Short mmCIF file of C-alpha atoms in Angstrom, two decimals:
data_model
loop_
_atom_site.label_atom_id
_atom_site.label_comp_id
_atom_site.label_asym_id
_atom_site.label_seq_id
_atom_site.Cartn_x
_atom_site.Cartn_y
_atom_site.Cartn_z
CA PRO A 18 3.33 -19.96 -9.28
CA THR A 19 1.05 -16.91 -8.49
CA ALA A 20 1.44 -13.68 -10.55
CA THR A 21 1.07 -11.34 -7.56
CA LEU A 22 2.41 -11.01 -4.18
CA ASP A 23 -0.99 -11.02 -2.45
CA GLY A 24 -1.68 -14.18 -4.34
CA ALA A 25 1.26 -15.75 -2.85
CA LEU A 26 0.42 -14.54 0.61
CA ARG A 27 -3.08 -16.26 0.34
CA SER A 28 -1.21 -19.54 1.23
CA VAL A 29 -0.62 -18.11 4.61
CA PRO A 30 -3.17 -19.24 7.13
CA GLY A 31 -5.31 -16.31 8.25
CA PHE A 32 -4.47 -14.03 5.45
CA SER A 33 -7.28 -12.90 3.18
CA LEU A 34 -8.40 -10.12 0.88
CA PHE A 35 -11.71 -8.29 1.01
CA ARG A 36 -12.75 -10.12 -2.24
CA ARG A 37 -11.92 -13.52 -3.50
CA SER A 38 -10.06 -11.90 -6.46
CA ASP A 39 -6.34 -10.97 -6.05
CA SER A 40 -4.78 -7.77 -7.44
CA PHE A 41 -4.24 -9.55 -10.81
CA SER A 42 -7.87 -8.53 -11.49
CA ALA A 43 -9.52 -6.74 -8.52
CA ASN A 44 -10.29 -3.05 -8.30
CA PRO A 45 -7.69 -1.38 -6.01
CA THR A 46 -10.41 -0.25 -3.59
CA ALA A 47 -11.29 -3.95 -2.95
CA GLN A 48 -7.66 -4.96 -2.24
CA GLY A 49 -7.86 -4.45 1.61
CA VAL A 50 -6.13 -7.25 3.64
CA SER A 51 -7.67 -9.06 6.43
CA LEU A 52 -5.88 -11.14 9.05
CA ARG A 53 -7.77 -13.86 10.79
CA GLY A 54 -10.95 -12.40 9.41
CA LEU A 55 -10.83 -9.08 11.41
CA GLY A 56 -12.77 -6.35 9.75
CA PRO A 57 -12.67 -7.52 6.15
CA SER A 58 -13.36 -4.42 3.88
CA GLY A 59 -11.70 -2.16 1.32
CA ALA A 60 -10.11 -0.16 4.00
CA SER A 61 -7.50 -2.64 5.74
CA ARG A 62 -7.74 -3.21 9.41
CA SER A 63 -4.10 -4.64 9.16
CA LEU A 64 -1.00 -2.50 8.55
CA VAL A 65 1.16 -3.36 5.48
CA LEU A 66 4.74 -1.97 5.53
CA LEU A 67 7.42 -1.97 2.81
CA ASP A 68 10.87 -1.52 4.48
CA GLY A 69 9.22 0.36 7.38
CA VAL A 70 6.88 2.57 5.32
CA PRO A 71 3.14 2.15 5.18
CA LEU A 72 1.86 0.73 1.82
CA ASN A 73 -1.74 1.35 2.81
CA ASP A 74 -3.34 4.06 0.83
CA PRO A 75 -3.37 7.33 3.06
CA PHE A 76 -7.06 8.26 1.97
CA GLY A 77 -8.74 4.96 1.48
CA GLY A 78 -6.93 2.46 3.42
CA TRP A 79 -6.55 -0.22 0.51
CA VAL A 80 -3.36 -1.76 -0.49
CA ALA A 81 -2.20 -1.69 -4.18
CA TRP A 82 -0.11 -4.88 -4.10
CA THR A 83 1.16 -4.19 -7.50
CA LYS A 84 3.47 -1.46 -5.98
CA VAL A 85 5.64 -4.38 -4.68
CA ALA A 86 8.05 -5.84 -7.20
CA ARG A 87 8.93 -9.50 -6.44
CA GLU A 88 12.41 -9.79 -7.87
CA ASN A 89 14.24 -7.82 -5.10
CA LEU A 90 12.19 -9.14 -2.25
CA ALA A 91 14.12 -10.70 0.68
CA ARG A 92 11.19 -11.96 2.96
CA VAL A 93 7.64 -11.05 4.12
CA GLU A 94 6.78 -11.18 7.78
CA VAL A 95 3.11 -11.79 8.82
CA VAL A 96 2.22 -10.86 12.37
CA GLN A 97 -1.27 -11.94 13.11
CA GLY A 98 -3.24 -10.54 16.04
CA GLY A 99 -3.57 -7.03 17.39
CA GLY A 100 -0.20 -5.21 17.07
CA ALA A 101 -1.50 -1.82 18.27
CA THR A 102 0.98 -1.30 21.02
CA ALA A 103 4.09 -1.15 18.94
CA TRP A 104 2.54 -0.43 15.49
CA GLY A 105 -0.43 1.89 16.17
CA HIS A 106 -4.15 1.73 15.62
CA ALA A 107 -3.65 0.86 11.84
CA ALA A 108 -2.47 -2.68 13.04
CA LEU A 109 -5.66 -3.77 14.81
CA GLY A 110 -5.73 -7.10 12.80
CA GLY A 111 -1.89 -7.38 12.60
CA VAL A 112 1.09 -6.37 10.45
CA VAL A 113 2.40 -7.59 7.11
CA GLN A 114 5.94 -6.53 6.90
CA ILE A 115 7.69 -6.56 3.34
CA LEU A 116 11.49 -6.48 3.36
CA THR A 117 13.63 -5.94 0.32
CA GLN A 118 17.17 -7.28 -0.34
CA GLN A 119 20.11 -5.27 0.61
CA PRO A 120 23.06 -6.91 -1.07
CA SER A 121 26.67 -5.53 -0.32
CA VAL A 122 28.32 -6.67 -3.53
CA GLN A 123 27.39 -6.00 -7.18
CA THR A 124 24.55 -7.97 -8.44
CA THR A 125 22.23 -7.91 -11.40
CA GLY A 126 18.95 -9.82 -11.81
CA ALA A 127 16.34 -9.81 -14.54
CA ASN A 128 13.07 -11.71 -15.08
CA ALA A 129 10.69 -11.88 -18.23
CA THR A 130 7.39 -13.79 -18.01
CA PHE A 131 4.89 -14.50 -20.64
CA GLY A 132 1.50 -16.30 -20.23
CA ASP A 133 -2.05 -16.64 -21.04
CA PHE A 134 -4.57 -13.78 -21.33
CA GLY A 135 -1.76 -11.84 -23.07
CA THR A 136 0.22 -11.46 -19.74
CA ARG A 137 3.70 -10.16 -19.86
CA SER A 138 6.10 -8.73 -17.35
CA ALA A 139 9.71 -7.68 -17.42
CA GLU A 140 11.61 -6.88 -14.19
CA MET A 141 15.22 -6.05 -13.34
CA VAL A 142 17.29 -5.13 -10.26
CA HIS A 143 20.75 -4.01 -9.92
CA THR A 144 23.04 -3.18 -7.08
CA GLN A 145 26.25 -1.20 -7.60
CA PRO A 146 28.68 -0.56 -4.74
CA GLY A 147 30.72 2.45 -4.83
CA VAL A 148 33.39 4.28 -2.86
CA LEU A 149 30.98 6.22 -0.61
CA GLY A 150 27.93 3.77 -0.54
CA THR A 151 25.75 1.52 -2.54
CA PHE A 152 23.23 2.26 -5.18
CA ASP A 153 20.19 -0.05 -5.82
CA LEU A 154 17.92 0.14 -8.86
CA GLY A 155 14.71 -1.69 -9.53
CA ALA A 156 12.28 -1.46 -12.34
CA GLN A 157 9.16 -3.46 -13.68
CA VAL A 158 6.84 -3.19 -16.52
CA PHE A 159 3.60 -5.46 -16.30
CA ALA A 160 0.48 -5.78 -18.66
CA THR A 161 -2.27 -8.17 -19.08
CA ASP A 162 -5.11 -8.29 -21.53
CA GLY A 163 -7.05 -9.89 -18.51
CA PHE A 164 -10.01 -12.19 -18.29
CA THR A 165 -13.66 -11.76 -18.13
CA LEU A 166 -14.87 -11.55 -14.40
CA VAL A 167 -18.49 -12.93 -14.98
CA ALA A 168 -19.09 -16.54 -15.22
CA PRO A 169 -19.95 -17.79 -18.88
CA GLU A 170 -23.57 -18.62 -18.01
CA ARG A 171 -24.17 -14.93 -16.70
CA ARG A 172 -22.05 -13.21 -19.15
CA GLY A 173 -23.54 -10.65 -21.48
CA PRO A 174 -22.47 -8.35 -24.37
CA ILE A 175 -21.49 -5.76 -21.91
CA ASP A 176 -18.67 -7.86 -20.28
CA VAL A 177 -15.20 -7.38 -21.43
CA ALA A 178 -11.78 -8.44 -20.05
CA ALA A 179 -10.26 -6.74 -17.01
CA TRP A 180 -7.05 -5.61 -18.28
CA SER A 181 -4.30 -3.85 -16.38
CA ARG A 182 -0.88 -2.06 -17.06
CA HIS A 183 1.60 -0.58 -14.48
CA THR A 184 5.15 0.58 -14.38
CA LEU A 185 7.35 0.76 -11.20
CA LEU A 186 10.62 2.32 -10.58
CA ASN A 187 12.68 1.96 -7.25
CA LEU A 188 15.91 3.86 -6.49
CA ARG A 189 17.92 3.68 -3.20
CA TRP A 190 21.07 4.89 -1.87
CA ARG A 191 22.72 3.18 1.16
CA GLN A 192 25.86 4.62 2.92
CA PRO A 193 27.67 3.94 6.28
CA LEU A 194 28.48 6.88 8.41
CA GLY A 195 31.01 5.00 10.61
CA GLU A 196 31.11 1.67 12.10
CA LYS A 197 28.07 1.94 14.09
CA LEU A 198 25.75 4.25 11.95
CA SER A 199 24.27 4.07 8.44
CA TRP A 200 21.48 5.80 6.40
CA SER A 201 19.70 5.24 3.31
CA ALA A 202 17.39 7.07 1.07
CA ALA A 203 14.80 5.38 -1.21
CA PHE A 204 12.47 6.86 -3.96
CA ARG A 205 9.48 5.00 -5.66
CA SER A 206 7.59 5.99 -8.62
CA PHE A 207 4.45 3.92 -9.67
CA ALA A 208 1.85 4.37 -12.30
CA GLU A 209 -1.15 1.96 -13.12
CA GLN A 210 -4.12 1.76 -15.39
CA ARG A 211 -6.95 -0.83 -15.14
CA GLY A 212 -10.00 -1.95 -16.89
CA ASN A 213 -12.75 -3.23 -14.49
CA GLY A 214 -14.69 -5.59 -16.67
CA THR A 215 -17.19 -3.28 -18.78
CA PRO A 216 -16.43 -0.67 -21.30
CA TYR A 217 -17.06 2.28 -19.05
CA GLN A 218 -15.50 1.07 -15.82
CA HIS A 219 -11.60 1.78 -15.29
CA ASN A 220 -9.33 3.34 -12.79
CA GLY A 221 -5.88 4.68 -12.53
CA SER A 222 -3.41 4.99 -9.67
CA ARG A 223 0.03 6.87 -9.30
CA GLU A 224 2.40 7.49 -6.51
CA ARG A 225 5.68 9.05 -5.68
CA SER A 226 7.37 8.47 -2.46
CA LEU A 227 10.54 9.27 -0.58
CA ALA A 228 11.91 7.68 2.44
CA VAL A 229 15.12 8.31 4.45
CA ASN A 230 16.18 5.76 7.12
CA PHE A 231 19.04 6.01 9.80
CA ALA A 232 20.18 2.95 11.89
CA GLY A 233 22.70 2.90 14.68
CA GLN A 234 24.27 0.23 16.96
CA PRO A 235 26.26 2.21 19.52
CA VAL A 236 26.76 -0.86 21.89
CA ALA A 237 26.20 -4.53 21.49
CA THR A 238 22.90 -4.43 23.67
CA PHE A 239 21.20 -1.34 22.22
CA GLY A 240 20.22 -0.39 18.83
CA TRP A 241 17.94 2.07 17.06
CA THR A 242 16.20 3.00 13.90
CA ALA A 243 14.57 6.20 12.67
CA THR A 244 12.62 6.65 9.48
CA ALA A 245 10.91 9.69 7.77
CA TYR A 246 8.82 9.55 4.72
CA ALA A 247 6.64 11.46 2.32
CA GLN A 248 3.98 10.20 -0.04
CA ASP A 249 2.03 11.67 -2.79
CA GLN A 250 -0.63 9.66 -4.33
CA GLY A 251 -3.62 10.04 -6.88
CA PHE A 252 -6.47 7.84 -7.86
CA SER A 253 -9.39 7.97 -10.17
CA SER A 254 -12.15 5.55 -11.04
CA THR A 255 -15.56 5.28 -12.90
CA PHE A 256 -18.53 3.21 -11.89
CA SER A 257 -21.67 2.04 -13.60
CA SER A 258 -24.73 -0.07 -13.05
CA VAL A 259 -25.47 -2.92 -15.38
CA ASN A 260 -28.90 -4.18 -16.25
CA ALA A 261 -30.13 -7.71 -15.49
CA THR A 262 -29.47 -9.15 -18.86
CA ARG A 263 -26.03 -7.61 -18.91
CA THR A 264 -26.73 -5.93 -22.24
CA THR A 265 -26.21 -2.20 -21.27
CA GLU A 266 -24.51 -0.12 -18.50
CA THR A 267 -25.43 3.25 -17.21
CA PRO A 268 -22.71 5.50 -15.83
CA ALA A 269 -23.23 5.95 -12.00
CA SER A 270 -20.31 8.12 -11.10
CA ASP A 271 -16.98 9.44 -12.18
CA GLN A 272 -14.43 9.68 -9.49
CA PHE A 273 -12.16 11.72 -11.54
CA SER A 274 -9.56 12.70 -8.88
CA VAL A 275 -8.61 11.39 -5.36
CA PRO A 276 -5.44 13.17 -4.36
CA SER A 277 -3.70 12.27 -0.96
CA THR A 278 -0.64 12.98 0.79
CA ALA A 279 1.14 11.53 3.86
CA LEU A 280 4.24 12.63 6.05
CA GLY A 281 5.41 10.35 8.72
CA ALA A 282 8.35 9.62 10.99
CA THR A 283 9.22 6.77 13.44
CA TRP A 284 11.91 6.04 16.00
CA THR A 285 12.46 2.76 17.68
CA GLY A 286 15.21 1.53 20.17
CA THR A 287 15.79 -1.87 21.50
CA TRP A 288 17.68 -2.95 24.49
CA LYS A 289 18.54 -6.69 24.90
CA HIS A 290 18.72 -8.31 28.31
CA GLY A 291 20.58 -11.47 27.90
CA ARG A 292 19.57 -13.90 25.28
CA ASP A 293 15.88 -14.38 25.93
CA SER A 294 14.49 -10.84 26.78
CA ARG A 295 14.43 -7.56 25.33
CA THR A 296 12.74 -4.08 25.69
CA SER A 297 11.59 -1.95 22.95
CA ALA A 298 10.45 1.78 23.06
CA GLY A 299 9.55 4.41 20.36
CA ALA A 300 7.52 7.11 18.94
CA ASP A 301 5.75 7.68 15.74
CA ALA A 302 3.78 10.46 14.04
CA ARG A 303 1.78 10.69 10.82
CA THR A 304 -0.29 13.32 9.02
CA THR A 305 -2.53 12.55 6.17
CA ARG A 306 -4.61 14.57 3.85
CA GLY A 307 -6.97 13.34 1.11
CA GLU A 308 -10.03 14.37 -0.83
CA THR A 309 -12.46 12.66 -3.28
CA ARG A 310 -13.79 14.77 -6.29
CA GLU A 311 -16.56 12.97 -8.29
CA TYR A 312 -19.28 13.81 -10.68
CA PHE A 313 -22.84 12.02 -10.11
CA THR A 314 -26.46 11.98 -11.00
CA LEU A 315 -26.68 11.24 -14.67
CA VAL A 316 -29.22 13.24 -16.71
CA ALA A 317 -29.61 13.11 -20.43
CA GLY A 318 -26.22 11.47 -20.84
CA SER A 319 -24.10 13.69 -18.67
CA PHE A 320 -23.40 13.99 -15.04
CA THR A 321 -25.02 17.16 -13.40
CA ARG A 322 -23.66 17.27 -9.82
CA LEU A 323 -20.24 17.61 -8.25
CA ARG A 324 -19.24 16.18 -4.95
CA VAL A 325 -16.03 17.13 -3.06
CA ALA A 326 -15.22 15.49 0.34
CA GLY A 327 -12.20 14.91 2.54
CA GLY A 328 -10.18 16.23 5.43
CA LYS A 329 -6.91 15.86 7.37
CA GLN A 330 -5.86 13.34 10.09
CA ALA A 331 -2.88 13.43 12.53
CA ASP A 332 -1.52 10.64 14.76
CA LEU A 333 1.06 10.73 17.36
CA GLY A 334 2.07 7.90 19.60
CA VAL A 335 4.67 6.57 22.06
CA PHE A 336 5.10 3.04 23.32
CA ALA A 337 7.04 0.73 25.34
CA LEU A 338 7.20 -3.05 25.06
CA HIS A 339 8.94 -5.86 26.99
CA GLU A 340 9.34 -9.45 25.77
CA ARG A 341 10.65 -12.45 27.78
CA ALA A 342 10.90 -16.07 27.38
CA LEU A 343 8.93 -17.64 30.20
CA ALA A 344 9.58 -21.22 29.29
CA PRO A 345 11.12 -23.08 26.33
CA GLN A 346 7.84 -23.09 24.44
CA LEU A 347 6.26 -20.02 26.07
CA ARG A 348 7.01 -16.26 25.60
CA GLY A 349 5.32 -13.29 27.28
CA THR A 350 4.86 -9.83 25.94
CA ALA A 351 3.73 -6.71 27.94
CA GLY A 352 3.34 -3.22 26.55
CA VAL A 353 1.73 0.15 26.82
CA ARG A 354 0.86 2.81 24.37
CA LEU A 355 -0.30 6.40 24.47
CA ASN A 356 -1.92 7.67 21.30
CA SER A 357 -3.26 10.94 20.14
CA TRP A 358 -5.48 11.20 17.17
CA ARG A 359 -7.07 14.30 15.49
CA GLU A 360 -9.29 14.94 12.62
CA THR A 361 -9.48 18.44 11.20
CA ALA A 362 -10.87 20.28 7.99
CA GLY A 363 -13.53 17.53 7.34
CA HIS A 364 -15.74 18.64 4.65
CA ARG A 365 -18.39 17.44 2.06
CA ARG A 366 -19.73 19.85 -0.49
CA GLU A 367 -22.17 19.07 -3.37
CA SER A 368 -23.00 21.54 -6.05
CA ASP A 369 -24.65 21.82 -9.49
CA ARG A 370 -22.15 21.60 -12.33
CA ALA A 371 -23.83 24.00 -14.67
CA THR A 372 -24.49 26.79 -12.11
CA GLY A 373 -22.00 26.02 -9.35
CA ILE A 374 -24.70 26.59 -6.82
CA ALA A 375 -24.22 24.70 -3.53
CA SER A 376 -26.89 22.01 -2.84
CA ARG A 377 -25.33 20.42 0.41
#
């Protein structure tokens, strides 16, 4: 009955969000996921993957759950506990892997939902097989007038409903390149606007991403997958302080632009040794770049200072992992990982908006 994917996942023991509110009403920066209570914060200590591509924001680490449409989901796997050996340092708390359906025949599905608080949603998916390959289309439009986030006994004139609107488009092409090799390319476009409970506070997100995947099974005991992806994202948000009687709010900052990009690639091979053991090995690389640009220090009704801060981050890792059944109810895993992490071009600059003179 939940309206969001993260709301449904909260029924999984050990899964929680940074705040008690789910993505139906929470600011995206507070949608960090925590598994077994490890490192709860806006920046997730757990890795969230959508068909093998990280869903965590490249710059802030939070997870925008509204990027995932529910109509074409196949399943969600939750791996609790540190998964850094195979998944990298982003999986200190565990992994949430979201997998979409990949039907081989023509299918069409549609869903429309209407509810309280002016909530309405329309979603459709379509799969069209062709001579060369298969085309998948998914689209969603969602809007809600929202509800007031403050309890009635504490509510004041400044409190308004936390509304949200978003649109989502997914396109994917899947094609076999022989009996033992296939490839696919997926494109995602996402845009969202939110109100955060007062007239001044609001935020917006947008993303465009492209992912290419190759998968091969040359022999029955060995298979491999390779994925490369590129993500371009943007975020903006305003913040304010509200007085004790909740009658007025004062702008605190205007985070007018938070651009970020990510490029990544992974390769994983798996060897099967009989029915109850296997060995996996692979390599992964990711480079991210992000920056926050914001106005602050309100004087006479306008912001007087500008802050620009950000940098680059690069990760490269290789791993090997062996799993074996030790007893009918006991399984052992041993693994090793080598990881290189580098941060460059880190900067923080503050200046006067009127004169442009640097103050820090």
